Each structure stands twice: as C-alpha cells, then as structure tokens.
C-alpha cells in the first residue's frame, strides 16, 4: 500500500497525471469515487475534444478512452468507488485514508496530485425565489439524464446562464425533441465560447436574452413556470420587466466551482479569483508534495488544457524530492479575472512555464505585459480578449533575472484605436 504518487480523481486530468507520473518512474495509484474512470467526459457525447492532444476531433468518451488505454497498457493501479476521507501529512510523505467496499484502508504516498475537478453552481446558489419543485436541473445533471440514462427530463424548458454546458444542452435537448424557449444570461455578454453560441443557439434558432435572469420558480410538485426579469447595469432585477414563462423544466448553467474541500483540509491555500489552489510553475501548492491540475486548479475551456496540466503535475509529482522552496509571488492588475500559476519556485526548472489567464472584461486590441521591478521584460499583442475564452502562453522565466526580492507583475493594456 505504498506509492510514489497517488492521483485523486480519475477524470481527464487525473488520467493524464497518472500516465505522466508512471512514465517518469513513479509507482502510481488512481483513486476515483465513481464506478468508472473518465469524469464528466463520460457523458459528453458531442465532438470537439482532442484536437490539440491527439490531432483529431473526438467525442468525450472517445477522448478519455485513449487515456484509459494508456493506463491499462502501463498496468497503473486504480481503486474505483473509493472515497478519500482524510489525508495526514507525514515526515516522509502522506497517509491517505480511503473508504470503499473493502472498508477503511490506509495508503502511503510520497506526493499527491489533486485532480478532483469541479462542480456546478445550483439554482439556490444564485438566489432564485420560490418553492422546490421537481424539474430544476443543473446542465450537467440534464446531460447525464439524456446521454447516459436515455431519459428526457423536459419537453419545454428555459435555460439560465450561457455557460458552455448549458449551450450544448440547448442543442442536445432540441435534437431530442424538446422545445428550448430561450437562454437567459444575466451579463451583457455571453459566458460561453463564441463557437458554441453559433453552433448551439444561432444554428437552431434558440433565442439568447442578455441582461436577463430568472427571479422566481412556480409549481408545487413539478415546475410549472418561471419568472424572468431584465437587469440594470448593476445586475439588479427590474420588477417592472417581469415576465412569466410556462415550462416544465429550468436548466441552470451558471458556472463551475473547483472541488477543493480535500485540498483545504490539508492546508492548501486557495486563490480567491480561481477558487483553486495557489500554485507555482510546477503546479505544486503551498503544501510541499501536493500538486494540482485540471479544473481543480481553475476552470478550463478545453479538455486538452486539462490533460496538459495533468501531465505536467504528474511529471513534477514523480520528480518531487522534497527540496527546499524559494518562491516569489506574481501579482496581476485589475484587468485580469485571474492568472495561474500565481507563484514561481526559484529552486525548480522554470524554463518551460505554461500560464493560463482570463481578462476581467471584453477588451479590443490589447497588450499583455510582464514587468519585473517595474521594467517591462516581455509583451504579447492580442486583437481581442473575452472572459469566456481562456488564453495560454508559454515562457522561459529563467531569462528575466527574477530572484526572491523581485516584484513580478502582469498587466493588460487596451490599445486605443
């Protein structure tokens, strides 16, 4: 029951981490709470996955099957339907306590990779008034019903939020014969990728109502209707614009939250912007030997990015030797929604660091700048930046003369036409 690396989570990030850790000489265990590996992609039957990783367009189950084949080829041990209940830090690693049909077990590891993914915000988290009738689903739950169980959860629905899963489900439900009355988004701009707006809404004549939200649900046992309102510039509902829409389901697609309760239990510090761990360029958290990746680190646009960060975290977890850390924090300007990683470990190899960021608002022609002690050392031009579209950059951070005393700052400047 002793391992070099234990990967917690068997989705695309965890699978890539396990394969990478194994290929770098580690004895690896994957711990997964569901009965099958694959995470959310088991129910994502639409295509568009794998263009970066495999150079071809795959459906979600096909994508994870590639990684599952790699796991099987390497005889990497997997413990399914297993829950991690506690992690204790030891002098030489970690004691991971799990519960499964076998009972309570203790497993030792020199390092951990947290690939616990994310969860959906629910209707109650966006303060919709009313009772609790059947017929209110998160977009992921509706997707599970249709794609895995073969059950239609609605015949006439309203979708709240223009997140990508909600947009994809608008198309999916339409193809299965349901009537999607509209997608209502509280923000003045869509939250999903531009391609999904076109492919899932415009191509199917599904209306998108910006600056609108659902304020109330009606129905005792089953949802009968929802109330929608326009919102003002402060996102406050305007009661005089209230409209009742008869429907049998409300599909909620209002964002994802990284799953990090386990990380917090062992002292991992979370970033208030991403809701994921504060990590360095090797994707190690503030707790030495604990690495993070995928949607547990921050919510990604594409699964290819999830797997790439998983592979990086797995490799570094395998190479982890408990060396002392010498870190420097990196700050961001108000133009950012977030940027990860947030820190550099100066005792590690920083020659190939991948950064991901989102802008805080829609910006036209802009310049991304990296400054060290107030001096610009690198920049990149963008024709436009949108919060729903994550940006990726790769840099050799060793060339900028950064040390422990350096002030490292990222800035975005919108260029005037």
XYZ file of C-alpha atoms in Angstrom:
417
model
C 0.000 0.000 0.000
C 2.978 2.317 -0.564
C 3.194 4.508 -3.670
C 5.350 7.259 -5.061
C 2.330 9.212 -6.342
C -1.376 8.939 -5.525
C -3.654 10.715 -8.001
C -7.032 11.659 -6.527
C -9.561 11.822 -9.355
C -9.888 9.661 -12.462
C -11.081 12.233 -14.997
C -9.028 13.505 -17.952
C -6.645 15.467 -15.692
C -6.091 12.571 -13.288
C -5.583 10.034 -16.070
C -3.005 12.245 -17.801
C -1.269 12.858 -14.459
C -1.100 9.139 -13.701
C 0.330 8.278 -17.125
C 2.907 11.067 -16.890
C 3.950 10.135 -13.344
C 4.342 6.471 -14.362
C 6.406 7.415 -17.408
C 8.715 9.375 -15.111
C 9.448 6.334 -12.966
C 6.789 6.539 -10.254
C 4.625 3.803 -8.768
C 1.146 5.292 -9.145
C -2.348 4.762 -7.752
C -5.521 6.421 -9.099
C -8.341 6.890 -6.582
C -11.771 7.501 -8.180
C -15.117 7.810 -6.379
C -17.283 6.711 -9.336
C -17.644 3.202 -10.748
C -15.842 4.147 -13.970
C -12.935 6.334 -14.949
C -13.491 9.306 -17.245
C -15.082 12.030 -15.122
C -17.584 14.334 -16.823
C -16.441 13.302 -20.302
C -18.298 10.001 -19.983
C -21.497 11.911 -20.753
C -20.104 14.479 -23.228
C -21.036 12.694 -26.444
C -20.523 15.778 -28.647
C -17.231 16.088 -30.544
C -14.524 18.752 -30.438
C -12.200 17.043 -27.962
C -8.599 16.071 -28.702
C -7.585 18.473 -31.458
C -4.501 19.584 -29.523
C -3.696 16.339 -27.707
C -4.323 13.812 -30.470
C -4.641 15.943 -33.602
C -8.171 14.743 -34.349
C -11.748 15.532 -33.379
C -13.148 13.078 -30.813
C -16.265 12.730 -28.672
C -15.774 12.915 -24.905
C -15.945 9.150 -24.246
C -13.524 8.517 -27.133
C -11.091 11.050 -25.692
C -10.961 9.530 -22.211
C -10.845 6.017 -23.673
C -7.461 6.921 -25.201
C -6.113 7.760 -21.738
C -7.789 4.732 -20.173
C -5.981 2.567 -22.732
C -2.687 4.200 -21.705
C -3.463 3.446 -18.045
C -4.244 -0.201 -18.843
C -1.137 -0.599 -21.021
C 1.010 0.568 -18.108
C -0.864 -1.566 -15.543
C -1.415 1.510 -13.379
C -3.405 0.541 -10.290
C -6.896 2.044 -9.947
C -9.193 1.996 -6.922
C -12.772 2.693 -8.090
C -15.825 3.590 -5.995
C -13.346 4.765 -3.388
C -13.628 7.940 -1.326
C -10.735 9.787 0.303
C -11.888 10.698 3.807
C -8.686 12.111 5.265
C -5.111 12.970 4.349
C -2.425 13.207 7.024
C 0.987 14.775 6.391
C 3.911 12.598 7.455
C 7.601 13.383 7.661
C 8.309 11.375 4.504
C 5.017 11.878 2.652
C 1.293 11.403 3.177
C -1.106 8.897 4.710
C -4.254 8.754 2.576
C -7.294 7.227 4.291
C -9.931 5.798 1.936
C -13.316 4.104 2.236
C -14.654 1.584 -0.287
C -16.483 -1.738 -0.324
C -13.290 -3.196 1.172
C -13.664 -0.951 4.204
C -11.248 1.636 5.567
C -7.728 1.481 4.127
C -4.515 3.455 4.617
C -2.211 4.176 1.688
C 1.131 5.951 1.821
C 2.463 8.284 -0.868
C 5.498 10.493 -1.309
C 3.448 13.025 -3.286
C -0.161 13.671 -4.264
C -1.889 15.010 -7.354
C -5.281 16.590 -6.675
C -7.328 16.123 -9.861
C -10.729 16.460 -8.217
C -12.357 18.518 -10.979
C -15.200 20.954 -10.415
C -18.913 21.065 -9.633
C -21.807 23.125 -10.950
C -23.433 26.009 -9.134
C -27.049 25.231 -8.311
C -30.231 27.312 -8.529
C -30.079 28.020 -4.794
C -26.591 29.466 -5.160
C -27.965 32.175 -7.468
C -30.843 33.002 -5.105
C -33.873 32.096 -7.202
C -37.023 32.555 -5.122
C -39.868 30.060 -4.887
C -40.555 26.519 -3.771
C -38.514 23.425 -4.585
C -40.470 21.642 -7.318
C -39.109 18.818 -9.453
C -37.833 19.999 -12.798
C -34.918 22.236 -11.777
C -31.675 20.698 -13.048
C -28.077 21.755 -13.440
C -26.942 21.471 -17.059
C -24.620 18.575 -16.146
C -27.439 16.657 -14.481
C -29.673 17.131 -17.540
C -26.793 15.927 -19.698
C -26.422 12.827 -17.521
C -30.140 12.037 -17.851
C -30.170 12.358 -21.643
C -26.766 10.981 -22.660
C -26.168 8.237 -20.090
C -29.597 7.226 -18.808
C -31.577 7.796 -22.012
C -34.259 9.745 -20.122
C -35.748 13.059 -21.309
C -36.020 15.436 -18.313
C -38.142 18.022 -20.149
C -40.410 18.795 -23.073
C -40.424 22.592 -22.726
C -37.630 24.330 -20.813
C -35.845 27.567 -20.038
C -32.058 27.674 -19.646
C -30.493 30.078 -17.143
C -26.923 31.045 -17.986
C -24.963 30.856 -21.221
C -22.170 28.636 -19.927
C -20.835 26.115 -22.408
C -22.577 23.072 -20.908
C -25.892 24.956 -20.971
C -25.392 25.945 -24.607
C -24.519 22.377 -25.573
C -27.599 21.100 -23.740
C -29.812 23.625 -25.533
C -28.791 21.980 -28.786
C -28.949 18.449 -27.386
C -32.457 18.841 -25.973
C -33.649 20.421 -29.219
C -32.297 17.483 -31.217
C -34.156 15.094 -28.883
C -37.455 16.896 -29.489
C -37.720 19.301 -26.561
C -38.572 22.972 -27.015
C -35.961 25.331 -25.582
C -37.855 28.574 -25.058
C -34.741 30.647 -24.520
C -31.362 31.059 -22.857
C -31.255 33.869 -20.275
C -27.907 35.416 -19.309
C -27.536 37.995 -16.524
C -24.396 39.512 -18.046
C -24.480 41.863 -21.049
C -22.205 39.464 -22.952
C -22.400 35.645 -23.340
C -20.487 33.446 -20.885
C -19.786 30.610 -23.327
C -17.370 30.262 -26.209
C -18.279 32.108 -29.399
C -18.311 28.876 -31.399
C -20.898 27.375 -29.031
C -23.116 30.453 -29.319
C -23.186 29.927 -33.083
C -23.286 26.124 -33.237
C -25.753 25.575 -30.393
C -28.059 28.611 -30.443
C -27.905 30.539 -33.716
C -27.881 27.385 -35.868
C -31.024 26.144 -34.092
C -32.865 29.478 -33.789
C -32.775 29.353 -29.975
C -33.101 32.904 -28.604
C -30.422 34.325 -26.293
C -31.590 37.047 -23.899
C -28.686 39.043 -22.457
C -29.017 41.139 -19.277
C -31.873 38.883 -18.123
C -32.193 36.437 -15.261
C -34.681 34.060 -13.659
C -36.046 35.531 -10.438
C -38.714 33.025 -9.369
C -39.972 29.485 -9.967
C -43.610 28.387 -9.759
C -45.042 24.969 -9.005
C -45.667 22.719 -6.026
C -44.685 19.191 -7.083
C -43.439 19.886 -10.608
C -42.178 23.128 -12.115
C -44.977 24.949 -13.930
C -43.374 28.272 -14.876
C -40.510 30.675 -14.214
C -40.369 34.441 -13.870
C -37.685 36.296 -15.807
C -36.629 39.933 -15.490
C -34.306 42.306 -17.249
C -31.444 43.523 -15.024
C -29.964 47.015 -14.798
C -26.295 47.994 -15.159
C -25.711 46.807 -11.569
C -27.277 43.427 -12.370
C -30.292 44.143 -10.173
C -33.610 42.736 -11.466
C -36.094 45.338 -12.695
C -39.506 44.223 -11.312
C -41.459 46.170 -13.920
C -39.968 43.942 -16.651
C -41.078 40.656 -15.009
C -42.488 38.048 -17.382
C -43.933 34.617 -16.578
C -42.913 31.787 -18.907
C -44.735 28.464 -18.729
C -42.351 25.477 -18.832
C -41.755 22.090 -17.178
C -38.016 22.473 -16.505
C -35.359 25.039 -15.671
C -31.822 24.108 -16.729
C -29.208 26.015 -14.695
C -25.830 26.718 -16.291
C -24.357 29.445 -14.110
C -20.750 28.413 -13.770
C -18.436 25.849 -12.234
C -16.576 25.785 -8.917
C -13.314 23.811 -8.444
C -13.714 20.949 -5.938
C -11.126 21.718 -3.276
C -12.578 20.769 0.102
C -9.987 17.989 0.328
C -7.192 20.410 -0.540
C -8.322 22.853 2.145
C -8.389 20.071 4.733
C -4.598 19.690 4.442
C -3.826 23.396 4.486
C -3.700 24.192 0.765
C -4.233 27.928 0.206
C -6.917 28.802 -2.382
C -6.845 31.735 -4.790
C -9.906 33.963 -4.286
C -10.113 34.559 -8.045
C -9.930 30.988 -9.366
C -11.290 29.208 -6.244
C -8.486 26.735 -6.963
C -5.132 26.231 -5.192
C -2.389 28.812 -5.188
C 0.269 27.042 -7.281
C 3.771 27.560 -8.615
C 5.163 26.932 -12.093
C 5.410 23.199 -11.384
C 1.755 23.170 -10.258
C 2.765 22.427 -6.673
C 0.639 24.032 -3.962
C 1.941 25.721 -0.821
C 1.982 22.246 0.803
C 5.212 20.574 -0.392
C 4.473 17.392 -2.329
C 0.843 18.290 -3.117
C 0.246 19.107 -6.778
C -2.922 20.319 -8.521
C -4.196 20.245 -12.092
C -7.179 20.416 -14.419
C -10.426 22.000 -13.314
C -9.441 21.646 -9.656
C -6.770 24.294 -10.368
C -9.012 26.542 -12.477
C -11.945 26.027 -14.831
C -10.616 25.355 -18.334
C -12.209 25.934 -21.735
C -10.892 22.765 -23.395
C -10.204 19.283 -22.085
C -6.875 19.364 -23.955
C -5.712 22.052 -21.495
C -6.976 19.905 -18.610
C -4.898 16.936 -19.760
C -1.837 19.101 -20.424
C -1.851 20.444 -16.869
C -2.453 16.912 -15.575
C 0.596 15.636 -17.447
C 2.690 18.493 -16.045
C 1.514 17.911 -12.467
C 2.071 14.154 -12.757
C 5.600 14.570 -14.069
C 6.535 17.012 -11.328
C 4.937 14.857 -8.636
C 7.072 11.923 -9.810
C 10.221 14.057 -9.764
C 9.442 15.662 -6.400
C 12.312 15.132 -3.994
C 11.305 17.360 -1.099
C 13.843 20.054 -1.966
C 13.616 23.365 -0.137
C 11.486 26.028 -1.823
C 12.466 29.592 -2.639
C 9.403 31.327 -4.016
C 8.328 34.654 -5.458
C 4.705 35.721 -5.918
C 3.367 37.241 -9.130
C 0.664 39.916 -8.981
C -1.978 40.798 -11.575
C -3.720 44.033 -12.477
C -7.455 44.692 -12.231
C -7.808 43.913 -15.943
C -7.438 40.202 -15.119
C -10.122 37.815 -13.952
C -7.226 35.549 -12.920
C -3.882 34.077 -13.952
C -2.310 30.749 -12.967
C 0.212 29.779 -11.777
C 0.478 32.577 -9.239
C 3.966 31.813 -7.944
C 7.442 30.711 -9.069
C 9.659 28.280 -7.159
C 13.154 29.584 -7.914
C 14.728 26.226 -6.963
C 12.801 24.457 -9.739
C 13.154 24.403 -13.520
C 11.275 27.464 -14.780
C 12.461 27.279 -18.384
C 9.112 25.994 -19.731
C 6.273 27.508 -17.716
C 2.719 27.483 -19.060
C 0.427 30.292 -17.907
C -3.358 30.498 -18.325
C -5.394 33.668 -17.868
C -8.752 35.307 -18.494
C -9.486 39.003 -18.869
C -11.944 40.593 -16.440
C -13.976 42.153 -19.268
C -14.284 42.243 -23.044
C -11.351 44.187 -24.460
C -10.471 45.015 -28.026
C -6.885 45.360 -29.220
C -4.727 44.847 -26.111
C -1.177 44.234 -24.926
C -0.217 41.733 -22.228
C 2.901 42.864 -20.368
C 5.204 41.153 -17.885
C 7.124 43.532 -15.640
C 9.956 42.777 -13.219
C 10.698 45.531 -10.705
C 8.639 47.934 -12.813
C 10.530 47.248 -16.052
C 8.814 45.555 -18.997
C 10.642 42.317 -19.881
C 8.083 40.679 -22.218
C 4.843 41.508 -24.043
C 2.278 39.975 -26.393
C -0.376 41.639 -28.543
C -3.993 40.446 -28.781
C -6.662 41.542 -31.254
C -9.319 40.964 -28.586
C -9.801 39.393 -25.149
C -13.059 37.935 -23.794
C -13.619 36.474 -20.286
C -15.118 33.186 -21.603
C -12.032 32.494 -23.736
C -9.027 31.343 -21.717
C -5.602 32.340 -23.034
C -2.458 30.202 -22.856
C 1.150 31.389 -23.012
C 4.456 29.557 -22.556
C 7.547 31.343 -21.291
C 11.148 30.751 -20.243
C 11.011 32.562 -16.905
C 14.733 31.992 -16.252
C 15.669 34.714 -18.748
C 14.190 37.636 -16.775
C 16.573 37.783 -13.808
C 13.898 37.043 -11.204
C 15.003 36.469 -7.608
C 13.307 36.397 -4.190
C 13.303 40.180 -3.918
C 11.776 40.758 -7.376
C 8.378 42.406 -7.874
C 6.776 40.429 -10.715
C 3.620 41.921 -12.220
C 1.292 41.065 -15.107
C -0.677 43.857 -16.777
C -3.149 44.185 -19.646
C -3.400 47.483 -21.501
C -6.173 48.130 -24.007
C -4.731 49.941 -27.032
C -6.794 52.883 -28.248
C -7.725 52.786 -31.928
